[in-house]
PDB file of C-alpha atoms and ligand atoms in Angstrom:
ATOM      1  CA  UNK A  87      -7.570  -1.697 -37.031  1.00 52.00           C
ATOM      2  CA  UNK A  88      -3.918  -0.371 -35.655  1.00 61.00           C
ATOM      3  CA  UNK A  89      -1.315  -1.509 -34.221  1.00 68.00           C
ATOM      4  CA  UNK A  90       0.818  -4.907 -35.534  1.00 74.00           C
ATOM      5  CA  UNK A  91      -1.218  -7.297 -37.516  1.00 78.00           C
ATOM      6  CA  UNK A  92      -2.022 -10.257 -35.062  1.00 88.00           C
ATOM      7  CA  UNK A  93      -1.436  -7.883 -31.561  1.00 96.00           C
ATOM      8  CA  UNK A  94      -3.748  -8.333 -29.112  1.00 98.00           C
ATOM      9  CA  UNK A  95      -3.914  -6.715 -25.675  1.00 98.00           C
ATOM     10  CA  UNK A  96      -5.193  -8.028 -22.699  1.00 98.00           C
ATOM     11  CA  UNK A  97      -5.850  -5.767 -19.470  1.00 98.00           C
ATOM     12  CA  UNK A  98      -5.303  -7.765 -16.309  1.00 98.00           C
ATOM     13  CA  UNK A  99      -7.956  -5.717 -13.824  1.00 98.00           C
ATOM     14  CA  UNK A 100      -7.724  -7.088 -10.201  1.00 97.00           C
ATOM     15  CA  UNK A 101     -10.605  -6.357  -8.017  1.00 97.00           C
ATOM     16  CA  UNK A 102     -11.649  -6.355  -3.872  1.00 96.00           C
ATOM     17  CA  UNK A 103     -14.140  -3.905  -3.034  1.00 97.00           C
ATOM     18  CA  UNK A 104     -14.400  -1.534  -6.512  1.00 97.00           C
ATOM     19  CA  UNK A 105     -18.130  -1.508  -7.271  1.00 97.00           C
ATOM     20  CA  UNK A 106     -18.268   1.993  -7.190  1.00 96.00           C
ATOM     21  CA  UNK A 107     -15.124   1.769  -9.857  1.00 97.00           C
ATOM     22  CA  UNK A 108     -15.227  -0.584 -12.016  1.00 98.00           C
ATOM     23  CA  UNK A 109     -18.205   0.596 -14.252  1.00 97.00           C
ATOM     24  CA  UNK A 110     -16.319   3.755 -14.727  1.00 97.00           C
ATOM     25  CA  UNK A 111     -12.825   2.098 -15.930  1.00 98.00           C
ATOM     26  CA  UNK A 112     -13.949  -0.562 -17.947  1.00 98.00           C
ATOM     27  CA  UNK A 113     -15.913   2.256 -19.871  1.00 98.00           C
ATOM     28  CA  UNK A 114     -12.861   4.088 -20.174  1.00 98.00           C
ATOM     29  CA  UNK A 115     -11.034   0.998 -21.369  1.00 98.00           C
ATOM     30  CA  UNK A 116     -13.727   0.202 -24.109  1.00 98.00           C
ATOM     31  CA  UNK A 117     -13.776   3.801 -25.035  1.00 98.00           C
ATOM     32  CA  UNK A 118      -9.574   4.072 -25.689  1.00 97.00           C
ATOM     33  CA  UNK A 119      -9.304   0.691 -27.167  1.00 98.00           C
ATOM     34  CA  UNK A 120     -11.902   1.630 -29.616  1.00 97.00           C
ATOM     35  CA  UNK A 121     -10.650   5.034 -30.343  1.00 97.00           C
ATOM     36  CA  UNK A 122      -7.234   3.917 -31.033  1.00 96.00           C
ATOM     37  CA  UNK A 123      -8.230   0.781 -32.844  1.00 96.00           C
ATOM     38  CA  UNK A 124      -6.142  -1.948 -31.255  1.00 97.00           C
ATOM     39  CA  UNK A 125      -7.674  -5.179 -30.379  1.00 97.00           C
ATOM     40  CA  UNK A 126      -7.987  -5.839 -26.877  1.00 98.00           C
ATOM     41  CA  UNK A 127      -9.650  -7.916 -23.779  1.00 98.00           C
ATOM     42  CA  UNK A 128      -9.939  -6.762 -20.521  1.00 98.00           C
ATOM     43  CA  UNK A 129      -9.585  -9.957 -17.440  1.00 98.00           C
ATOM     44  CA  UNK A 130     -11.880  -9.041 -14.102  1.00 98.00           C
ATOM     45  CA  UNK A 131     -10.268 -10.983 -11.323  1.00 98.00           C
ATOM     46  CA  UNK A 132     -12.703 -10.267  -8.596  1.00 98.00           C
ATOM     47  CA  UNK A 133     -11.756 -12.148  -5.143  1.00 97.00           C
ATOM     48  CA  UNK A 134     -14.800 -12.872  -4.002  1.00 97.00           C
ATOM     49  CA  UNK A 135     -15.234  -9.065  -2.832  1.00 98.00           C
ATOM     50  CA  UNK A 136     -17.806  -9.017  -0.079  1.00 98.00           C
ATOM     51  CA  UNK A 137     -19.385  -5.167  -1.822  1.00 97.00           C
ATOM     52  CA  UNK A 138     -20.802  -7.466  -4.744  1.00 97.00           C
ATOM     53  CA  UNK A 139     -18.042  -6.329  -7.107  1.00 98.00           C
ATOM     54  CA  UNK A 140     -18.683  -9.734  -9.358  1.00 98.00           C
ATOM     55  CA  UNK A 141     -22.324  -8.633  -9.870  1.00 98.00           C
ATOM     56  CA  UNK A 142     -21.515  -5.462 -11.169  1.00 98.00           C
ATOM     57  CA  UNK A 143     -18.500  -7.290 -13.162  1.00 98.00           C
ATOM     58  CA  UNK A 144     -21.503  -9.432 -14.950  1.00 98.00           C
ATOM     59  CA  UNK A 145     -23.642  -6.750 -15.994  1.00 98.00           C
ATOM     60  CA  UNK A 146     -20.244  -5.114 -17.397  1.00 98.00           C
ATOM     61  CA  UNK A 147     -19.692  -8.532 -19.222  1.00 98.00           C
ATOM     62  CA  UNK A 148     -23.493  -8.692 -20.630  1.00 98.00           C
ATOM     63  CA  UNK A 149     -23.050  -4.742 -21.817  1.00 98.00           C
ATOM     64  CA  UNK A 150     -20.166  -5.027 -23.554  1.00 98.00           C
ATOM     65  CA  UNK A 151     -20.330  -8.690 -24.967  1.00 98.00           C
ATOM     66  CA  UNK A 152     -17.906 -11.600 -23.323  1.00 98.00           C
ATOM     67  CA  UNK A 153     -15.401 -11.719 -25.469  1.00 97.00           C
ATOM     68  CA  UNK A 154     -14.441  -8.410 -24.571  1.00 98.00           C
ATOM     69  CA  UNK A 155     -14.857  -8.696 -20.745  1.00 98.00           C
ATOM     70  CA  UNK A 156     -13.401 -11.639 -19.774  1.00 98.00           C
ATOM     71  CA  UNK A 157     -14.692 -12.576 -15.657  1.00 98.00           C
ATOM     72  CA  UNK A 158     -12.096 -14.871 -14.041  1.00 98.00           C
ATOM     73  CA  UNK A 159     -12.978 -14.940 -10.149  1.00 98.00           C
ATOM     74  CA  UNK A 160     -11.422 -16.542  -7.638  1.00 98.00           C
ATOM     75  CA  UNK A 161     -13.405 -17.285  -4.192  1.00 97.00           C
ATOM     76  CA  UNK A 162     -11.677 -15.269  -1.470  1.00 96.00           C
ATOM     77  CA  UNK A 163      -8.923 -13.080  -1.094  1.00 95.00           C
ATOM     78  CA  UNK A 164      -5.813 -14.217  -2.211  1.00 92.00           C
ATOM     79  CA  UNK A 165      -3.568 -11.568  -3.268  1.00 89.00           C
ATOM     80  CA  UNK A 166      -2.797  -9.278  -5.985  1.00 88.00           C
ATOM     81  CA  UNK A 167       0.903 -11.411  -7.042  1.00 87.00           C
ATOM     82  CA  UNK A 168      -1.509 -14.274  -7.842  1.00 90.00           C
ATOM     83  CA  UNK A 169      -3.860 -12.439  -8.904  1.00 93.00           C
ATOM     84  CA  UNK A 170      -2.068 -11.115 -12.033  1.00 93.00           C
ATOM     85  CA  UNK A 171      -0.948 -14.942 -12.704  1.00 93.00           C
ATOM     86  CA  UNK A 172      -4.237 -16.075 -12.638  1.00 96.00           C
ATOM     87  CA  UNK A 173      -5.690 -13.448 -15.065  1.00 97.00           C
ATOM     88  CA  UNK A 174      -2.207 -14.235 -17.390  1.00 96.00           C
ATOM     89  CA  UNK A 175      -3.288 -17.422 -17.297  1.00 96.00           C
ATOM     90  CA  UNK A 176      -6.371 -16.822 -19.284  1.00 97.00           C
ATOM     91  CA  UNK A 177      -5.315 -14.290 -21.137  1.00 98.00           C
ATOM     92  CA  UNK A 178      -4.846 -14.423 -24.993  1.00 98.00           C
ATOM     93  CA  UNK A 179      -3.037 -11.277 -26.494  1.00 98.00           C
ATOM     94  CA  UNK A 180       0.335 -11.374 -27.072  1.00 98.00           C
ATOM     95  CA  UNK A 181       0.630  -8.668 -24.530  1.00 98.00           C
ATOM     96  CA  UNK A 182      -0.606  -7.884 -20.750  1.00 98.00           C
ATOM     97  CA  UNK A 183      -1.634  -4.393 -19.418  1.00 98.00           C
ATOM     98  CA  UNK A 184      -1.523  -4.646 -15.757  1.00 97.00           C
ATOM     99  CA  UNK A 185      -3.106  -2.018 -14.037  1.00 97.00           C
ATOM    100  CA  UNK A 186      -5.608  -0.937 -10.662  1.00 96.00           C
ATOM    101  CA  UNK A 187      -9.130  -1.100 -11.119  1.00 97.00           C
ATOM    102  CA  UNK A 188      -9.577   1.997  -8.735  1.00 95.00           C
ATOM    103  CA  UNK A 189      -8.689   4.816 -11.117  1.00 95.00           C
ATOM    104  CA  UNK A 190      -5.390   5.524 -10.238  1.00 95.00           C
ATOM    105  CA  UNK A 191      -3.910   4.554 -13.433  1.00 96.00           C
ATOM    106  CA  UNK A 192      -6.117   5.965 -16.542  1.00 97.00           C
ATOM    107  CA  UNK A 193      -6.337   4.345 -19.925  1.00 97.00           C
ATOM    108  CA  UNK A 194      -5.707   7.185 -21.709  1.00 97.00           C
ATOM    109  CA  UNK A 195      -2.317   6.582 -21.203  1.00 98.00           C
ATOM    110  CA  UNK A 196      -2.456   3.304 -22.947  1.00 98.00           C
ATOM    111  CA  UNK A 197      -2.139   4.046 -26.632  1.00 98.00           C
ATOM    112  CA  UNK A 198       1.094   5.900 -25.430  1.00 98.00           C
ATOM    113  CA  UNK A 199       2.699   2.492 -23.698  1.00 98.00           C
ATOM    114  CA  UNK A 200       1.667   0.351 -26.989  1.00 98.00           C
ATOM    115  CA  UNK A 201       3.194   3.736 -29.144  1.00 97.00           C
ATOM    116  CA  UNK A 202       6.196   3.374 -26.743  1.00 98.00           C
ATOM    117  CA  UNK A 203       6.560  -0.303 -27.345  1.00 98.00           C
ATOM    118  CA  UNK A 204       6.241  -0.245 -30.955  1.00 96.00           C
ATOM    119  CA  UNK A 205       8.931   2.241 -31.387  1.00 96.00           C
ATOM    120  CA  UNK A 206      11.575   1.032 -29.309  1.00 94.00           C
ATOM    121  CA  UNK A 207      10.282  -2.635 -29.462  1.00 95.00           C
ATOM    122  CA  UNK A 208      10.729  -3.006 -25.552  1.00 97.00           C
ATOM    123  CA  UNK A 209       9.921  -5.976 -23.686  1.00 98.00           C
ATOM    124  CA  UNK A 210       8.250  -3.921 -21.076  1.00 98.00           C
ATOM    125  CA  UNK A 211       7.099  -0.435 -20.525  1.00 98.00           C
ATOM    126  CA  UNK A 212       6.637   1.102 -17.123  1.00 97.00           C
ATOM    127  CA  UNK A 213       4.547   4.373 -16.292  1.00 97.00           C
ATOM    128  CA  UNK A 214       6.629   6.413 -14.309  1.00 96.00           C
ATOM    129  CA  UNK A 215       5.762   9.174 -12.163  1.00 94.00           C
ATOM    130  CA  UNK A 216       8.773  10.540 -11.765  1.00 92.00           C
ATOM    131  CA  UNK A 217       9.328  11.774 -14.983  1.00 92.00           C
ATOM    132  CA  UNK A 218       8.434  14.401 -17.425  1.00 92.00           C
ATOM    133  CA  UNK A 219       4.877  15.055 -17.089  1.00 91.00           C
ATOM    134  CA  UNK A 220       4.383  12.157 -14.101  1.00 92.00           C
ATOM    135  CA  UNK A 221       3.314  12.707 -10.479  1.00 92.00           C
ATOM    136  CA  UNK A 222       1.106  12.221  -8.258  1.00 92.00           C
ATOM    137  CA  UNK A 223      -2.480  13.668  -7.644  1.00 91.00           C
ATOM    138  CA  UNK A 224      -4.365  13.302  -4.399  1.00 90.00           C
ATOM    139  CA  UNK A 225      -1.725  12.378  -1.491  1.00 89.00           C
ATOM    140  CA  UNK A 226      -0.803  13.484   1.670  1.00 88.00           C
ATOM    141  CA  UNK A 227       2.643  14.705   2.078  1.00 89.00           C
ATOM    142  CA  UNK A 228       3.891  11.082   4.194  1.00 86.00           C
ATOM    143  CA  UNK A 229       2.429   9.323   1.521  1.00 85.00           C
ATOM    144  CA  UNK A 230       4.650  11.389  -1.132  1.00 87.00           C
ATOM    145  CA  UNK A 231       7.495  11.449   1.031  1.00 87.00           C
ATOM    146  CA  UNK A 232       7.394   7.074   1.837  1.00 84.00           C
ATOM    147  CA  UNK A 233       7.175   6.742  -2.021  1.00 84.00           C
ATOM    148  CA  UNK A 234       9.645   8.602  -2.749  1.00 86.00           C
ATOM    149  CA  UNK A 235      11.875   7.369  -0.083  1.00 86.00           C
ATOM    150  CA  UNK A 236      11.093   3.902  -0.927  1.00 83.00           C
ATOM    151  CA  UNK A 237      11.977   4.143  -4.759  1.00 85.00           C
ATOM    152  CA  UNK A 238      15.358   6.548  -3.554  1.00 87.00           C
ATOM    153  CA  UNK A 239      16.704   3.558  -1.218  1.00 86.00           C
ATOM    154  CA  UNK A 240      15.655   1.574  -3.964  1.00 84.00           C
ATOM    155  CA  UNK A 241      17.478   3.063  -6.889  1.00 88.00           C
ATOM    156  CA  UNK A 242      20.980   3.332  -4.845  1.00 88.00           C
ATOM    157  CA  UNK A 243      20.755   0.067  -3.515  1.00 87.00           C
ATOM    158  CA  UNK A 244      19.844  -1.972  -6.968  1.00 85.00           C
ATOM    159  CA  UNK A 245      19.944   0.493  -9.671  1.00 83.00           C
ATOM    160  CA  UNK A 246      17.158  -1.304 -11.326  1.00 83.00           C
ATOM    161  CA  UNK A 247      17.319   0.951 -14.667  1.00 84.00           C
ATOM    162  CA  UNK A 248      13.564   2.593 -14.617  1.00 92.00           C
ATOM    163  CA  UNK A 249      12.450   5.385 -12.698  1.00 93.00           C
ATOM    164  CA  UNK A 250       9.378   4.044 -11.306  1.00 92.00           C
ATOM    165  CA  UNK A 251       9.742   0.693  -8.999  1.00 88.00           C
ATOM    166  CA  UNK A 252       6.537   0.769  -6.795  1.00 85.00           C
ATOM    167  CA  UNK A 253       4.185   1.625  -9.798  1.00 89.00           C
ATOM    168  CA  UNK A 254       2.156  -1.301 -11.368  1.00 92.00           C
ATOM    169  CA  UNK A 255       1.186   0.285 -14.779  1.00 97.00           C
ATOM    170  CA  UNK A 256       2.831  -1.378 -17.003  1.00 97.00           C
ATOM    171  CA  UNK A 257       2.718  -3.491 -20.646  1.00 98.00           C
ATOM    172  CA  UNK A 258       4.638  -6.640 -20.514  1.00 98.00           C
ATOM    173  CA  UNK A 259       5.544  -8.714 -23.895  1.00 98.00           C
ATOM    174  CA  UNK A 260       3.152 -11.889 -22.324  1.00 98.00           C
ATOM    175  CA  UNK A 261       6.263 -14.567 -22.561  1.00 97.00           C
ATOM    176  CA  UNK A 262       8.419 -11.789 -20.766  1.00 97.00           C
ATOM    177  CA  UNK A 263       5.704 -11.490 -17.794  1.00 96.00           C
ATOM    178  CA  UNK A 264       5.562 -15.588 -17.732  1.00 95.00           C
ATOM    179  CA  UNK A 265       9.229 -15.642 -17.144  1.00 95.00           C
ATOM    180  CA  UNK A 266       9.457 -12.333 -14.221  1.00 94.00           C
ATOM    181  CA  UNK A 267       6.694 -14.296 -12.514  1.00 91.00           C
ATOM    182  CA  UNK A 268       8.138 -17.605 -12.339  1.00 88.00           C
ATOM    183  CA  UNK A 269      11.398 -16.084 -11.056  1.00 89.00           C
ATOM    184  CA  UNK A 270       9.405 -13.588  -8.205  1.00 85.00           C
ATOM    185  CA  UNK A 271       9.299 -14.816  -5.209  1.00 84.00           C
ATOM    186  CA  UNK A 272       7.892 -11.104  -2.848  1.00 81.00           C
ATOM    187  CA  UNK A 273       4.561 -10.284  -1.910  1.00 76.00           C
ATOM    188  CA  UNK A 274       2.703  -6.779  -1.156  1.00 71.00           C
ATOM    189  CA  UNK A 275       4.288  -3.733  -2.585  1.00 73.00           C
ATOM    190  CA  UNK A 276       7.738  -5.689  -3.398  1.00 82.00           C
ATOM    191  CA  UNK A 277       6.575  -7.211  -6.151  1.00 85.00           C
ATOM    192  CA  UNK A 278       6.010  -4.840  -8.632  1.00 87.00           C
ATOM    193  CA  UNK A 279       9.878  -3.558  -7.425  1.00 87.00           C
ATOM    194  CA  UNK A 280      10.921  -7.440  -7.697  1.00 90.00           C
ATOM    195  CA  UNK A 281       9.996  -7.654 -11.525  1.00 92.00           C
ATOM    196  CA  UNK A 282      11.800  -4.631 -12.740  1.00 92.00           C
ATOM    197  CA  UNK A 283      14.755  -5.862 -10.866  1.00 90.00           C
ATOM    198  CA  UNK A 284      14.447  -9.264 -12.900  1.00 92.00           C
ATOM    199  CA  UNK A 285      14.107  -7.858 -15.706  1.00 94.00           C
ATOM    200  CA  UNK A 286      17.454  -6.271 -15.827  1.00 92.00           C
ATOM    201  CA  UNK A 287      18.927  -9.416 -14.756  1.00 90.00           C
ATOM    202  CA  UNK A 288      17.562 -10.861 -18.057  1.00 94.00           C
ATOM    203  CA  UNK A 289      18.513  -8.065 -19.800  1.00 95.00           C
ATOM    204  CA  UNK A 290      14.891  -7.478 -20.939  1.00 97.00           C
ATOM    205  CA  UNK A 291      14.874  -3.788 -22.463  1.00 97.00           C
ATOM    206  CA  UNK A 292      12.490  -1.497 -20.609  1.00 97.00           C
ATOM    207  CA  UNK A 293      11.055   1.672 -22.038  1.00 97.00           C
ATOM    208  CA  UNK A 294       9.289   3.962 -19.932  1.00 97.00           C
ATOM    209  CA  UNK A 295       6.074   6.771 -20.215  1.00 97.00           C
ATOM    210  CA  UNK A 296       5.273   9.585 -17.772  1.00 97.00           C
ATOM    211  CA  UNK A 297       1.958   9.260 -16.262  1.00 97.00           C
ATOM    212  CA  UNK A 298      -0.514  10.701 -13.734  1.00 95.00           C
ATOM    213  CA  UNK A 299      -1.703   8.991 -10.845  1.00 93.00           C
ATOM    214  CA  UNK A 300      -4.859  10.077  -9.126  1.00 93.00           C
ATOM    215  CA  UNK A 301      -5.066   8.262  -5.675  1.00 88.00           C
ATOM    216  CA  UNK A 302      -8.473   6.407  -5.199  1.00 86.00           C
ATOM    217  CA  UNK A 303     -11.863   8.561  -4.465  1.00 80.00           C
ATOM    218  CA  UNK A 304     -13.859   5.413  -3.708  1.00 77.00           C
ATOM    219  CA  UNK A 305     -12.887   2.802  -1.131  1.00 77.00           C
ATOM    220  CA  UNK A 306     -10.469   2.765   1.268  1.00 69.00           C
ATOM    221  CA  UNK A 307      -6.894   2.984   1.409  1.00 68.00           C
ATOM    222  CA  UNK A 308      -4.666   1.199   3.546  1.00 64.00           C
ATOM    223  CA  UNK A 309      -1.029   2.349   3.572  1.00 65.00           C
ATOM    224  CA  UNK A 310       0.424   1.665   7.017  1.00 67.00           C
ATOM    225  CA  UNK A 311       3.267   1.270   8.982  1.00 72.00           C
ATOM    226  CA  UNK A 312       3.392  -2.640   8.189  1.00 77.00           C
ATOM    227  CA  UNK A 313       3.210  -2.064   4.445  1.00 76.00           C
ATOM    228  CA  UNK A 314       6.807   0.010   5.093  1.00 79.00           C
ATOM    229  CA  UNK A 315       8.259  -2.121   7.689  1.00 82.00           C
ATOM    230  CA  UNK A 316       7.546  -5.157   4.898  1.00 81.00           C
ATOM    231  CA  UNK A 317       8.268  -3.365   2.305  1.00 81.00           C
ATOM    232  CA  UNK A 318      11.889  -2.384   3.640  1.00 83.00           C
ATOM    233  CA  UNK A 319      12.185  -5.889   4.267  1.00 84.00           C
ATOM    234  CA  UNK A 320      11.438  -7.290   1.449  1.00 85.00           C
ATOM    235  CA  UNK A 321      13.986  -4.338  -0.346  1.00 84.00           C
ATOM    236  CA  UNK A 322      16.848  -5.665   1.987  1.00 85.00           C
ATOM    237  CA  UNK A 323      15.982  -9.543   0.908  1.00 86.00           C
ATOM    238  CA  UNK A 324      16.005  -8.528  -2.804  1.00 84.00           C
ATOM    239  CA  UNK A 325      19.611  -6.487  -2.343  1.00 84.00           C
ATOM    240  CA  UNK A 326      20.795  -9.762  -0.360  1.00 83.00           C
ATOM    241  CA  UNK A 327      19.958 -11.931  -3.091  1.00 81.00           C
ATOM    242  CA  UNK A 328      20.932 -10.376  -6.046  1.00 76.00           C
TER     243      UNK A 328
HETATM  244  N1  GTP B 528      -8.157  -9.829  -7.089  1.00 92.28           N
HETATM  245  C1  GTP B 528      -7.579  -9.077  -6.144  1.00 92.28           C
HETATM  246  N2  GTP B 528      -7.453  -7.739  -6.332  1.00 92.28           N
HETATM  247  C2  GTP B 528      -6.888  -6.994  -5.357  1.00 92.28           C
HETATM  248  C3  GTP B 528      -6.416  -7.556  -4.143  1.00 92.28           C
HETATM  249  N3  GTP B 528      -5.921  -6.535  -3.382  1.00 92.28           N
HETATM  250  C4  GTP B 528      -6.064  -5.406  -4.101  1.00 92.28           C
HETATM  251  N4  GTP B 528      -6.669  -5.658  -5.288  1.00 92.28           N
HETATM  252  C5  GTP B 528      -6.934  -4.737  -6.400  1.00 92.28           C
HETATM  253  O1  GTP B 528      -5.670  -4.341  -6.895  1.00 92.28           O
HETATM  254  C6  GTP B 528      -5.652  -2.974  -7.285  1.00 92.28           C
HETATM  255  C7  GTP B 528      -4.624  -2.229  -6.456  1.00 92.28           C
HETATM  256  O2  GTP B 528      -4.987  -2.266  -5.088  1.00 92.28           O
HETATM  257  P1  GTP B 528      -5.197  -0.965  -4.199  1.00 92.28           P
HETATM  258  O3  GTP B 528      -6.018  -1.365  -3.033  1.00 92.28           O
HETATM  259  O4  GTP B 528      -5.710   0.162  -5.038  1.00 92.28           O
HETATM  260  O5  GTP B 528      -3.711  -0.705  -3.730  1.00 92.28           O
HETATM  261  P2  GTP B 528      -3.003   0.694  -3.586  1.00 92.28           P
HETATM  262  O6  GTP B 528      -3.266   1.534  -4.789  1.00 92.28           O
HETATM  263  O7  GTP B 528      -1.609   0.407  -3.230  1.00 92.28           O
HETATM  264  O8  GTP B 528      -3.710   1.327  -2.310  1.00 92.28           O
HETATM  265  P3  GTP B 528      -4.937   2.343  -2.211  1.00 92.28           P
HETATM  266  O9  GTP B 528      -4.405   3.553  -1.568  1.00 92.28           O
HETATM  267  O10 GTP B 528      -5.921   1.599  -1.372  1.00 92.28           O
HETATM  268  O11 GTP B 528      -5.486   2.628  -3.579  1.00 92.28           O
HETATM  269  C8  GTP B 528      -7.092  -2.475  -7.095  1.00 92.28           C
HETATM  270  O12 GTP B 528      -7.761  -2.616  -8.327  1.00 92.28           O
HETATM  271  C9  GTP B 528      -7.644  -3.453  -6.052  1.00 92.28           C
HETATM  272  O13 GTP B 528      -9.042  -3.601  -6.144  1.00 92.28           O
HETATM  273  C10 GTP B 528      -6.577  -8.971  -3.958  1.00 92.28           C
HETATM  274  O14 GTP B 528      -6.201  -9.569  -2.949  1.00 92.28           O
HETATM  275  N5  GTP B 528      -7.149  -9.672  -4.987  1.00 92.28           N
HETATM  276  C1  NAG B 529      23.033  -9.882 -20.012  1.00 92.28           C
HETATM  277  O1  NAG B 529      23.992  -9.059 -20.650  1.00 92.28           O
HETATM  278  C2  NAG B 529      25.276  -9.125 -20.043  1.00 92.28           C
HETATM  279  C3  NAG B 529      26.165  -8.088 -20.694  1.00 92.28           C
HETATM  280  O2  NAG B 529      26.037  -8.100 -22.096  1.00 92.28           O
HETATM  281  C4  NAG B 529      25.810 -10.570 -20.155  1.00 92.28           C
HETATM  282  O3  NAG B 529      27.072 -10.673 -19.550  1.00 92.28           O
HETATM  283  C5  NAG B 529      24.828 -11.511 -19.451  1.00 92.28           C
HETATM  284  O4  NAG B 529      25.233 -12.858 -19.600  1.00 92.28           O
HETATM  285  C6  NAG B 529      23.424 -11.347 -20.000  1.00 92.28           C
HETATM  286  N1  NAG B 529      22.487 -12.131 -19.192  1.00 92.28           N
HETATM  287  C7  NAG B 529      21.547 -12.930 -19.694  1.00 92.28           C
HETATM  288  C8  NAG B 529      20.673 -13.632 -18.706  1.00 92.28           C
HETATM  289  O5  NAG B 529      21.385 -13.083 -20.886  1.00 92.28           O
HETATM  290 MG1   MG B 530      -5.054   2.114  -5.448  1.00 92.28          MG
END
């Protein structure tokens, strides 16, 4: 086995509607964790997805044994904020991979955050898109533009200290993701923006790794203009109040 004697990883995987997905990335997942050697769990927090997401989260859990897939659902949609603190909640590695269930974030890249974390023994480390090798596969030109806007106005306004603000890929120490969480108070796409900012008010050292993000080929995506008008508030509330 790799890694630190004693580490243990778990992957947080939030669900709504990923049938079609998850089979593929929790193969992945069991493929790079047993490649690389480091001991790991992967946490399926379905929310009572109405596509029958928990059924196919079952056979996953009967194919691959249930003390590697870990199935923590919750009845109805509730969020992806709680979401993550329900999964951390159950969760018993000494560190949490948080990413999407829909592809967008591949565990290849993985074994580079824990190499990343072991080297520079950060508290977190972020994919970023916006460096070195990073970007973005797959979206439309406002898409590209809105993200790039967002994390712009974002960087000026709080210099946060990490490239990537609106990403959610990202290794947490597990007592380092307790204490963002209790202090985060956004929803939606703020969140993920909210915890970085925390973190640098804690002075919690953040190390970062360039990855590719593929946007989703199953399911459907749902970027609109309330997700930016709530986003920009939520930006505005976090510059107010820090
Ligand atoms: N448990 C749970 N999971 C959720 C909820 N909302 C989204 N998810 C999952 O969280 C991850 C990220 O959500 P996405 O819908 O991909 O969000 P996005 O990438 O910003 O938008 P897309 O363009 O639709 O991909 C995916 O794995 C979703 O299935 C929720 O309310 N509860
Ligand atoms: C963070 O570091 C700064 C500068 O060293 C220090 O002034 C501040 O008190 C630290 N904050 C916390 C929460 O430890
Ligand atoms: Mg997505």
């Amino acid at each position: 086995m790799s890694g630190r004697k004693g580490d243990r990883y778990s992957v947080l995987l939030p669900t709504y509607n990923e049938r079609d997905n998850l089979p593929l990335i929790v193969w992945l997942l069991v493929k790079c964790f047993k490649e690389s050697g480091y001991d790991y769990e992967i946490i399926i927090i379905d929310d009572g997805s109405p596509d029958g997401t928990l059924e196919v989260a079952k056979q996953l859990e009967k194919l691959y044994g249930s003390d590697k897939i870990l199935l923590r659902p919750r009845a109805k949609k509730l969020g992806l904020g709680t979401a993550y603190i329900h999964g951390m909640q159950h969760a018993t590695g000494n560190f949490i991979i948080i990413m999407d269930a829909d592809l967008s974030h591949h565990p290849k890249f993985i074994p580079e955050f824990i190499r990343k974390q072991n080297e520079g023994i950060f508290d977190i480390v972020s994919g970023t898109r916006y460096i070195g090798n990073g970007g973005v596969y797959g979206w439309d030109l406002k898409r590209k533009v809105i993200s790039r806007g967002a994390n712009f106005v974002t960087q000026v306004l709080l210099r946060p200290g990490a490239s990537d603000l609106t990403g959610s890929f990202r290794l947490y120490r597990k007592e380092v993701l307790e204490k963002l969480v209790e202090r985060c108070v956004s929803k939606g796409y703020v969140f993920q923006m909210e915890m970085i900012v925390r973190a640098r008010q804690l002075n919690y050292t953040i190390g970062e790794v360039p990855i590719s993000f593929v946007d989703r080929v199953y399911g459907e995506s749902k970027l609109g203009g309330n997700e930016i008008v709530s986003f920009l508030k939520g930006l505005l509330t976090l510059f107010a109040t820090t």
